[in-house]
Amino acid sequence: HTTLTVMQDPSLHEQVGQSHANHAFIDPYSPQARRDYAWMITELLKRKPDGMLFDYVRYLRGVGPASVVTKPSDLWIYSEASQQTLLQRGLNQKGQELIRRYVTQGFISANDIAAVDGLYPDEAEPMWQGRTASPESKTMGTPGERLPLLQWQLWYLSVAHAVQGIIDFVNLAVEQVEPQGIPSGAVFFPGGNRPVGQGGFDSRLQAWDRFSPEMEWHPMAYANCQNSDCIMEEIERVLSMAPEGTQVIPALAGNWGIPVTNRPPLEDQMSALRRYSSQINSVSHFAYSWQEPQSDRDRKFCQLN
């Protein structure tokens, strides 16, 4: 699948049939995507904006079982650029070969471990970034005994690799903005970085807790439970994980005076938000078209005289 073809499968993606069903997500490891994005930011900065926000800095979110990634084929790591970068995370030939087999097959077997040992007998343990085994130590245990740990570590390496693509992409963008002396920020879902069950993860893989604390953090607190409790829980989670000094600017969804899609009116949400007034001094409301529908219609059809 690509992010265009997966959009057409309602069993895999939540956005099918909505206004953004034809969006395509780019590979954060693609050199061309990075160059094009850098060029776009350069052009925007020429307009002297007051600041720059980065949104959709995540992967697609599926529906049902597809909303959780539990195996390598669930991850967006199969482009040429992403696979090549993942292989380069292997620190010796054993490590690179096991990574290749794991991603290709979706698993490794005891036979794979034995085969790799035979291919590179002069190396000890297979090594890759983040693996704590000592490369100087001699291999201990049979292939079958080593299999569970290696399989588990390769899964977490693959997830970390997918996550790192987003973080690096955001950081590259921010590095262009900071010298201009204007603020930058990232928009994210508070639940986008959650582990799920035994070894699973929210398919958005949005590790916002690793975004730079020098940026503004804009959590989209859009939880829906007919009152403000679950919305405040999302904001509280972000505040609890934000490094000291991070500017957290929640985005609330709703309208004034009336509930919308089972969310309480904005005044109720704002009242509940007062409990965090010592940590939050800014907020945004989604969306302008909800708050000012007539103005939004007018601006869509304005003409220069």
XYZ file of N, CA, C and O in Angstrom, residues 158-305:
592
model
N 12.242 -1.306 14.791
C 11.440 -0.901 13.635
C 10.480 0.227 13.995
O 10.312 1.186 13.229
N 9.844 0.122 15.163
C 8.940 1.183 15.614
C 9.723 2.474 15.854
O 9.308 3.561 15.438
N 10.858 2.355 16.547
C 11.666 3.540 16.828
C 12.138 4.205 15.545
O 12.217 5.436 15.460
N 12.438 3.395 14.541
C 12.864 3.933 13.251
C 11.734 4.741 12.604
O 11.960 5.854 12.103
N 10.519 4.199 12.610
C 9.384 4.926 12.049
C 9.164 6.234 12.789
O 8.963 7.293 12.171
N 9.211 6.187 14.108
C 9.014 7.383 14.935
C 10.092 8.422 14.654
O 9.817 9.618 14.532
N 11.333 7.967 14.526
C 12.443 8.905 14.341
C 12.312 9.675 13.045
O 12.761 10.827 12.950
N 11.701 9.066 12.038
C 11.504 9.773 10.776
C 10.702 11.042 10.960
O 11.035 12.094 10.401
N 9.633 10.973 11.755
C 8.805 12.146 12.017
C 9.585 13.188 12.809
O 9.570 14.379 12.487
N 10.269 12.750 13.852
C 11.007 13.680 14.713
C 12.080 14.412 13.917
O 12.230 15.638 14.016
N 12.835 13.670 13.103
C 13.890 14.293 12.296
C 13.307 15.285 11.298
O 13.863 16.362 11.071
N 12.174 14.929 10.697
C 11.545 15.793 9.700
C 11.111 17.109 10.337
O 11.336 18.192 9.779
N 10.496 17.016 11.514
C 10.072 18.228 12.219
C 11.288 19.069 12.609
O 11.292 20.293 12.443
N 12.315 18.406 13.118
C 13.509 19.143 13.548
C 14.166 19.876 12.381
O 14.647 21.010 12.532
N 14.205 19.245 11.212
C 14.792 19.894 10.046
C 14.015 21.154 9.674
O 14.595 22.166 9.273
N 12.692 21.086 9.815
C 11.868 22.256 9.506
C 12.101 23.364 10.522
O 12.257 24.540 10.166
N 12.137 22.995 11.794
C 12.305 23.992 12.858
C 13.651 24.686 12.737
O 13.784 25.885 13.022
N 14.666 23.933 12.310
C 16.004 24.526 12.162
C 16.009 25.670 11.150
O 16.848 26.566 11.237
N 15.081 25.649 10.202
C 14.987 26.753 9.243
C 14.279 27.963 9.845
O 14.566 29.099 9.473
N 13.364 27.712 10.762
C 12.542 28.784 11.313
C 13.262 29.535 12.429
O 13.176 30.763 12.527
N 13.968 28.813 13.284
C 14.577 29.417 14.477
C 15.469 30.610 14.170
O 15.401 31.630 14.866
N 16.331 30.554 13.135
C 17.196 31.712 12.865
C 16.434 32.977 12.513
O 16.996 34.084 12.570
N 15.155 32.843 12.141
C 14.356 34.011 11.791
C 13.831 34.743 13.022
O 13.229 35.822 12.908
N 14.029 34.148 14.190
C 13.580 34.788 15.429
C 12.077 34.773 15.617
O 11.526 35.593 16.350
N 11.382 33.841 14.951
C 9.931 33.714 15.104
C 9.619 32.363 15.728
O 10.404 31.414 15.606
N 8.488 32.247 16.411
C 8.170 30.984 17.077
C 7.753 29.907 16.083
O 7.257 30.193 14.991
N 7.970 28.675 16.489
C 7.475 27.523 15.734
C 6.749 26.616 16.708
O 6.959 26.682 17.919
N 5.883 25.787 16.182
C 5.130 24.892 17.044
C 4.680 23.663 16.293
O 4.661 23.630 15.064
N 4.324 22.628 17.040
C 3.828 21.388 16.467
C 2.431 21.105 16.999
O 2.151 21.298 18.184
N 1.559 20.671 16.102
C 0.182 20.313 16.446
C 0.104 18.793 16.515
O 0.575 18.108 15.609
N -0.490 18.259 17.576
C -0.472 16.801 17.737
C -1.674 16.325 18.538
O -2.348 17.101 19.216
N -1.924 15.024 18.439
C -2.968 14.385 19.238
C -2.362 13.873 20.536
O -1.359 13.148 20.503
N -2.932 14.214 21.690
C -2.358 13.754 22.958
C -2.220 12.242 23.051
O -1.326 11.740 23.745
N -3.085 11.482 22.358
C -2.992 10.028 22.411
C -2.175 9.415 21.300
O -2.075 8.187 21.213
N -1.541 10.250 20.479
C -0.817 9.733 19.326
C 0.453 8.991 19.640
O 1.045 8.367 18.750
N 0.900 9.046 20.892
C 2.148 8.368 21.265
C 1.922 7.228 22.252
O 2.853 6.779 22.915
N 0.708 6.735 22.358
C 0.390 5.733 23.377
C 0.797 4.316 22.956
O 0.543 3.896 21.832
N 1.405 3.566 23.889
C 1.514 2.121 23.676
C 0.145 1.485 23.877
O -0.674 1.993 24.647
N -0.112 0.398 23.182
C -1.411 -0.271 23.262
C -1.176 -1.769 23.455
O -0.531 -2.411 22.613
N -1.693 -2.315 24.557
C -1.577 -3.749 24.791
C -0.135 -4.184 24.972
O 0.724 -3.429 25.445
N 0.154 -5.411 24.555
C 1.483 -5.987 24.695
C 2.295 -5.748 23.423
O 2.203 -6.502 22.460
N 3.067 -4.678 23.422
C 3.953 -4.413 22.293
C 3.331 -3.673 21.137
O 3.983 -3.473 20.116
N 2.061 -3.236 21.261
C 1.436 -2.474 20.195
C 1.532 -0.984 20.442
O 1.825 -0.539 21.560
N 1.268 -0.192 19.387
C 1.343 1.265 19.486
C 0.245 1.894 18.647
O -0.187 1.337 17.636
N -0.222 3.065 19.086
C -1.137 3.857 18.272
C -0.513 4.034 16.893
O 0.654 4.410 16.767
N -1.285 3.750 15.842
C -0.723 3.714 14.494
C -0.236 5.071 13.996
O 0.485 5.140 13.003
N -0.615 6.163 14.672
C -0.106 7.478 14.258
C 1.368 7.644 14.602
O 2.063 8.447 13.992
N 1.844 6.900 15.604
C 3.256 6.939 16.001
C 3.761 8.374 16.132
O 4.829 8.739 15.636
N 2.969 9.166 16.828
C 3.266 10.595 16.963
C 3.919 10.837 18.331
O 3.251 11.149 19.311
N 5.223 10.696 18.377
C 5.965 10.804 19.643
C 6.194 12.265 19.998
O 7.330 12.748 20.071
N 5.096 12.965 20.273
C 5.178 14.402 20.550
C 5.984 14.701 21.805
O 6.527 15.809 21.954
N 6.086 13.745 22.716
C 6.866 13.977 23.932
C 8.346 14.123 23.628
O 9.120 14.546 24.502
N 8.749 13.830 22.400
C 10.152 13.996 21.992
C 10.342 15.221 21.097
O 11.438 15.455 20.600
N 9.277 15.994 20.895
C 9.433 17.255 20.180
C 10.233 18.228 21.058
O 10.200 18.147 22.286
N 10.878 19.165 20.419
C 11.704 20.122 21.156
C 10.854 20.965 22.107
O 9.825 21.511 21.705
N 11.280 21.090 23.365
C 10.550 21.964 24.295
C 10.718 23.436 23.961
O 10.041 24.287 24.545
N 11.602 23.750 23.011
C 11.752 25.130 22.560
C 10.599 25.532 21.640
O 10.375 26.717 21.392
N 9.895 24.538 21.103
C 8.737 24.803 20.261
C 7.498 24.989 21.130
O 7.461 24.568 22.279
N 6.482 25.601 20.552
C 5.166 25.576 21.187
C 4.557 24.195 20.960
O 4.674 23.622 19.882
N 3.891 23.678 21.990
C 3.186 22.403 21.865
C 1.691 22.691 21.790
O 1.127 23.312 22.692
N 1.052 22.245 20.716
C -0.372 22.505 20.497
C -1.148 21.183 20.503
O -1.418 20.611 19.432
N -1.491 20.654 21.670
C -2.266 19.401 21.706
C -3.709 19.621 21.283
O -4.379 20.539 21.769
N -4.187 18.799 20.367
C -5.578 18.867 19.928
C -6.423 18.048 20.910
O -6.523 16.833 20.788
N -6.993 18.734 21.888
C -7.769 18.066 22.940
C -9.209 17.903 22.461
O -10.104 18.641 22.857
N -9.409 16.924 21.599
C -10.695 16.733 20.942
C -11.458 15.527 21.486
O -12.364 15.011 20.820
N -11.100 15.053 22.659
C -11.773 13.881 23.217
C -13.274 14.121 23.304
O -13.729 15.257 23.461
N -14.029 13.053 23.213
C -15.483 13.170 23.118
C -16.149 12.234 24.121
O -16.200 11.025 23.920
N -16.624 12.810 25.220
C -17.303 11.991 26.244
C -18.508 12.725 26.826
O -18.929 12.445 27.949
N -19.022 13.730 26.100
C -20.214 14.499 26.462
C -19.993 15.473 27.617
O -20.910 16.183 28.013
N -18.787 15.502 28.185
C -18.456 16.526 29.175
C -16.986 16.875 29.019
O -16.301 16.367 28.119
N -16.483 17.709 29.911
C -15.112 18.208 29.751
C -14.061 17.310 30.393
O -12.859 17.557 30.233
N -14.483 16.272 31.104
C -13.530 15.477 31.870
C -12.458 14.840 30.988
O -11.252 14.955 31.273
N -12.875 14.150 29.919
C -11.894 13.459 29.085
C -11.015 14.452 28.328
O -9.849 14.162 28.026
N -11.550 15.637 28.030
C -10.768 16.673 27.363
C -9.662 17.162 28.285
O -8.504 17.311 27.885
N -10.017 17.403 29.543
C -9.023 17.855 30.512
C -7.992 16.766 30.811
O -6.819 17.069 31.064
N -8.402 15.506 30.741
C -7.454 14.406 30.951
C -6.374 14.421 29.879
O -5.198 14.160 30.161
N -6.767 14.716 28.635
C -5.775 14.796 27.562
C -4.793 15.939 27.810
O -3.574 15.781 27.649
N -5.315 17.093 28.206
C -4.450 18.239 28.467
C -3.536 17.970 29.649
O -2.343 18.292 29.633
N -4.085 17.342 30.681
C -3.284 17.033 31.864
C -2.153 16.074 31.523
O -1.035 16.204 32.036
N -2.415 15.132 30.639
C -1.363 14.188 30.226
C -0.219 14.924 29.545
O 0.961 14.648 29.793
N -0.564 15.868 28.674
C 0.476 16.628 27.978
C 1.282 17.464 28.968
O 2.518 17.490 28.930
N 0.594 18.135 29.880
C 1.290 18.959 30.870
C 2.220 18.121 31.735
O 3.317 18.565 32.108
N 1.804 16.907 32.064
C 2.618 16.050 32.927
C 3.876 15.558 32.219
O 4.863 15.217 32.873
N 3.847 15.523 30.884
C 4.986 15.019 30.121
C 5.830 16.126 29.514
O 6.904 15.859 28.978
N 5.366 17.355 29.577
C 6.091 18.473 28.979
C 7.249 18.898 29.877
O 7.059 19.074 31.087
N 8.451 19.071 29.331
C 9.559 19.594 30.124
C 9.222 20.975 30.678
O 8.434 21.722 30.094
N 9.824 21.296 31.793
C 9.575 22.594 32.423
C 9.904 23.723 31.448
O 10.939 23.715 30.773
N 9.010 24.679 31.360
C 9.210 25.824 30.476
C 8.580 25.671 29.104
O 8.549 26.639 28.330
N 8.076 24.477 28.780
C 7.438 24.278 27.480
C 6.117 25.040 27.430
O 5.318 24.973 28.362
N 5.901 25.788 26.369
C 4.646 26.510 26.212
C 3.606 25.580 25.595
O 3.703 25.196 24.423
N 2.601 25.213 26.389
C 1.532 24.326 25.937
C 0.302 25.170 25.611
O -0.183 25.927 26.461
N -0.176 25.054 24.374
C -1.317 25.843 23.902
C -2.375 24.872 23.384
O -2.342 24.473 22.218
N -3.326 24.472 24.222
C -4.314 23.490 23.776
C -5.214 24.038 22.679
O -5.504 25.232 22.621
N -5.671 23.137 21.820
C -6.708 23.449 20.840
C -7.977 22.726 21.270
O -7.959 21.519 21.479
N -9.061 23.475 21.430
C -10.345 22.914 21.837
C -11.290 22.892 20.645
O -11.271 23.798 19.819
N -12.139 21.875 20.564
C -13.110 21.765 19.475
C -14.509 22.000 20.014
O -14.866 21.467 21.066
N -15.279 22.816 19.320
C -16.644 23.048 19.765
C -17.176 24.392 19.321
O -16.558 25.092 18.518
N -18.306 24.760 19.891
C -18.933 26.025 19.560
C -19.421 26.676 20.849
O -19.546 26.015 21.886
N -19.692 27.963 20.787
C -20.163 28.691 21.961
C -21.665 28.496 22.126
O -22.418 28.613 21.178
N -22.080 28.186 23.328
C -23.500 28.156 23.644
C -24.223 26.868 23.340
O -25.300 26.625 23.876
N -23.640 26.009 22.493
C -24.312 24.758 22.142
C -23.303 23.615 22.093
O -22.147 23.820 21.728
N -23.711 22.403 22.453
C -22.823 21.246 22.281
C -22.720 20.877 20.809
O -23.673 21.071 20.040
N -21.571 20.379 20.404
C -21.343 19.969 19.024
C -20.756 18.567 19.031
O -19.753 18.322 19.709
N -21.375 17.668 18.286
C -20.932 16.274 18.193
C -20.590 15.694 19.570
O -19.529 15.109 19.774
N -21.513 15.885 20.504
C -21.390 15.342 21.864
C -20.290 15.994 22.690
O -19.956 15.498 23.777
N -19.713 17.075 22.188
C -18.758 17.820 23.003
C -19.493 18.968 23.687
O -20.384 19.581 23.093
N -19.105 19.302 24.906
C -19.777 20.401 25.601
C -19.466 21.737 24.941
O -18.479 21.864 24.202
N -20.292 22.762 25.181
C -20.009 24.093 24.625
C -18.616 24.571 25.039
O -18.081 24.170 26.078
N -18.059 25.449 24.231
C -16.700 25.925 24.501
C -16.583 26.616 25.857
O -15.546 26.524 26.516
N -17.652 27.321 26.296
C -17.535 27.997 27.595
C -17.365 26.999 28.728
O -16.679 27.276 29.720
N -17.969 25.810 28.594
C -17.784 24.778 29.609
C -16.345 24.262 29.597
O -15.743 24.030 30.652
N -15.818 24.080 28.405
C -14.439 23.614 28.292
C -13.466 24.664 28.836
O -12.500 24.338 29.533
N -13.719 25.929 28.508
C -12.847 26.998 28.991
C -12.902 27.114 30.506
O -11.892 27.358 31.172
N -14.093 26.939 31.068
C -14.223 26.983 32.520
C -13.426 25.863 33.169
O -12.734 26.071 34.180
N -13.498 24.656 32.597
C -12.743 23.528 33.143
C -11.242 23.762 33.007
O -10.455 23.307 33.849
N -10.838 24.484 31.963
C -9.414 24.721 31.707
C -8.788 25.658 32.739
O -7.564 25.704 32.875
N -9.616 26.382 33.473
C -9.094 27.327 34.463
C -8.197 26.661 35.504
O -7.306 27.297 36.067
N -8.431 25.392 35.748
C -7.631 24.706 36.771
C -6.150 24.656 36.395
O -5.299 24.426 37.245
N -5.843 24.855 35.102
C -4.448 24.809 34.655
C -3.929 26.208 34.316
O -2.950 26.349 33.584
N -4.572 27.236 34.855
C -4.224 28.609 34.472
C -2.792 28.973 34.842
O -2.212 29.884 34.245
N -2.203 28.284 35.802
C -0.814 28.588 36.163
C 0.171 28.025 35.152
O 1.340 28.422 35.125
N -0.298 27.100 34.298
C 0.581 26.464 33.319
C 0.221 26.817 31.879
O 1.041 26.633 30.979
N -0.991 27.313 31.665
C -1.468 27.596 30.312
C -1.963 29.034 30.247
O -2.779 29.449 31.075
N -1.461 29.794 29.278
C -1.946 31.168 29.122
C -2.423 31.465 27.709
O -2.692 32.617 27.363
N -2.541 30.410 26.874
C -3.045 30.581 25.514
C -3.879 29.364 25.150
O -3.644 28.262 25.650
N -4.838 29.580 24.248
C -5.695 28.484 23.795
C -6.191 28.830 22.402
O -6.277 30.010 22.029
N -6.488 27.816 21.595
C -7.097 28.054 20.287
C -8.368 27.232 20.186
O -8.548 26.247 20.904
N -9.254 27.684 19.308
C -10.560 27.049 19.156
C -10.738 26.557 17.730
O -10.594 27.323 16.775
N -11.078 25.286 17.589
C -11.366 24.710 16.288
C -12.877 24.742 16.065
O -13.638 24.231 16.881
N -13.308 25.342 14.997
C -12.513 25.954 13.942
C -13.148 27.303 13.631
O -14.274 27.572 14.025
N -12.423 28.151 12.884
C -12.933 29.481 12.553
C -14.293 29.394 11.870
O -15.193 30.181 12.129
N -14.432 28.418 10.997
C -15.691 28.276 10.260
C -16.845 27.916 11.187
O -18.009 28.200 10.873
N -16.541 27.274 12.324
C -17.584 26.969 13.298
C -17.960 28.220 14.085
O -19.129 28.435 14.406
N -16.962 29.035 14.400
C -17.215 30.207 15.239
C -17.841 31.354 14.434
O -18.696 32.079 14.942
N -17.374 31.514 13.197
C -17.822 32.640 12.370
C -18.231 32.132 10.990
O -17.572 32.404 9.985
N -19.339 31.387 10.900
C -19.694 30.774 9.612
C -19.949 31.789 8.501
O -19.530 31.569 7.361
N -20.610 32.903 8.814
C -20.882 33.886 7.772
C -19.599 34.540 7.284
O -19.379 34.705 6.080
N -18.709 34.889 8.226
C -17.432 35.477 7.848
C -16.616 34.499 7.024
O -15.940 34.880 6.059
N -16.678 33.224 7.376
C -15.928 32.213 6.639
C -16.443 32.094 5.212
O -15.658 31.972 4.265
N -17.768 32.139 5.051
C -18.331 32.097 3.700
C -17.925 33.327 2.898
O -17.580 33.240 1.726
N -17.939 34.488 3.557
C -17.590 35.735 2.867
C -16.149 35.721 2.380
O -15.856 36.142 1.258
N -15.256 35.240 3.234
C -13.845 35.306 2.864
C -13.512 34.327 1.741
O -12.531 34.506 1.024
N -14.322 33.292 1.581
C -14.078 32.339 0.502
C -14.418 32.942 -0.862
O -13.927 32.463 -1.903
N -15.268 33.959 -0.871
C -15.708 34.511 -2.142
C -15.344 35.982 -2.287
O -15.948 36.701 -3.065
N -14.355 36.422 -1.501
C -13.985 37.833 -1.579
C -13.283 38.120 -2.910
O -12.675 37.246 -3.510
N -13.402 39.359 -3.362
C -12.782 39.784 -4.609
C -12.025 41.091 -4.381
O -12.443 41.919 -3.573
N -10.928 41.223 -5.078
C -10.160 42.462 -5.003
C -10.769 43.479 -5.970
O -10.991 43.175 -7.146
N -11.074 44.670 -5.488
C -11.652 45.712 -6.347
C -10.556 46.584 -6.935
O -9.553 46.847 -6.319
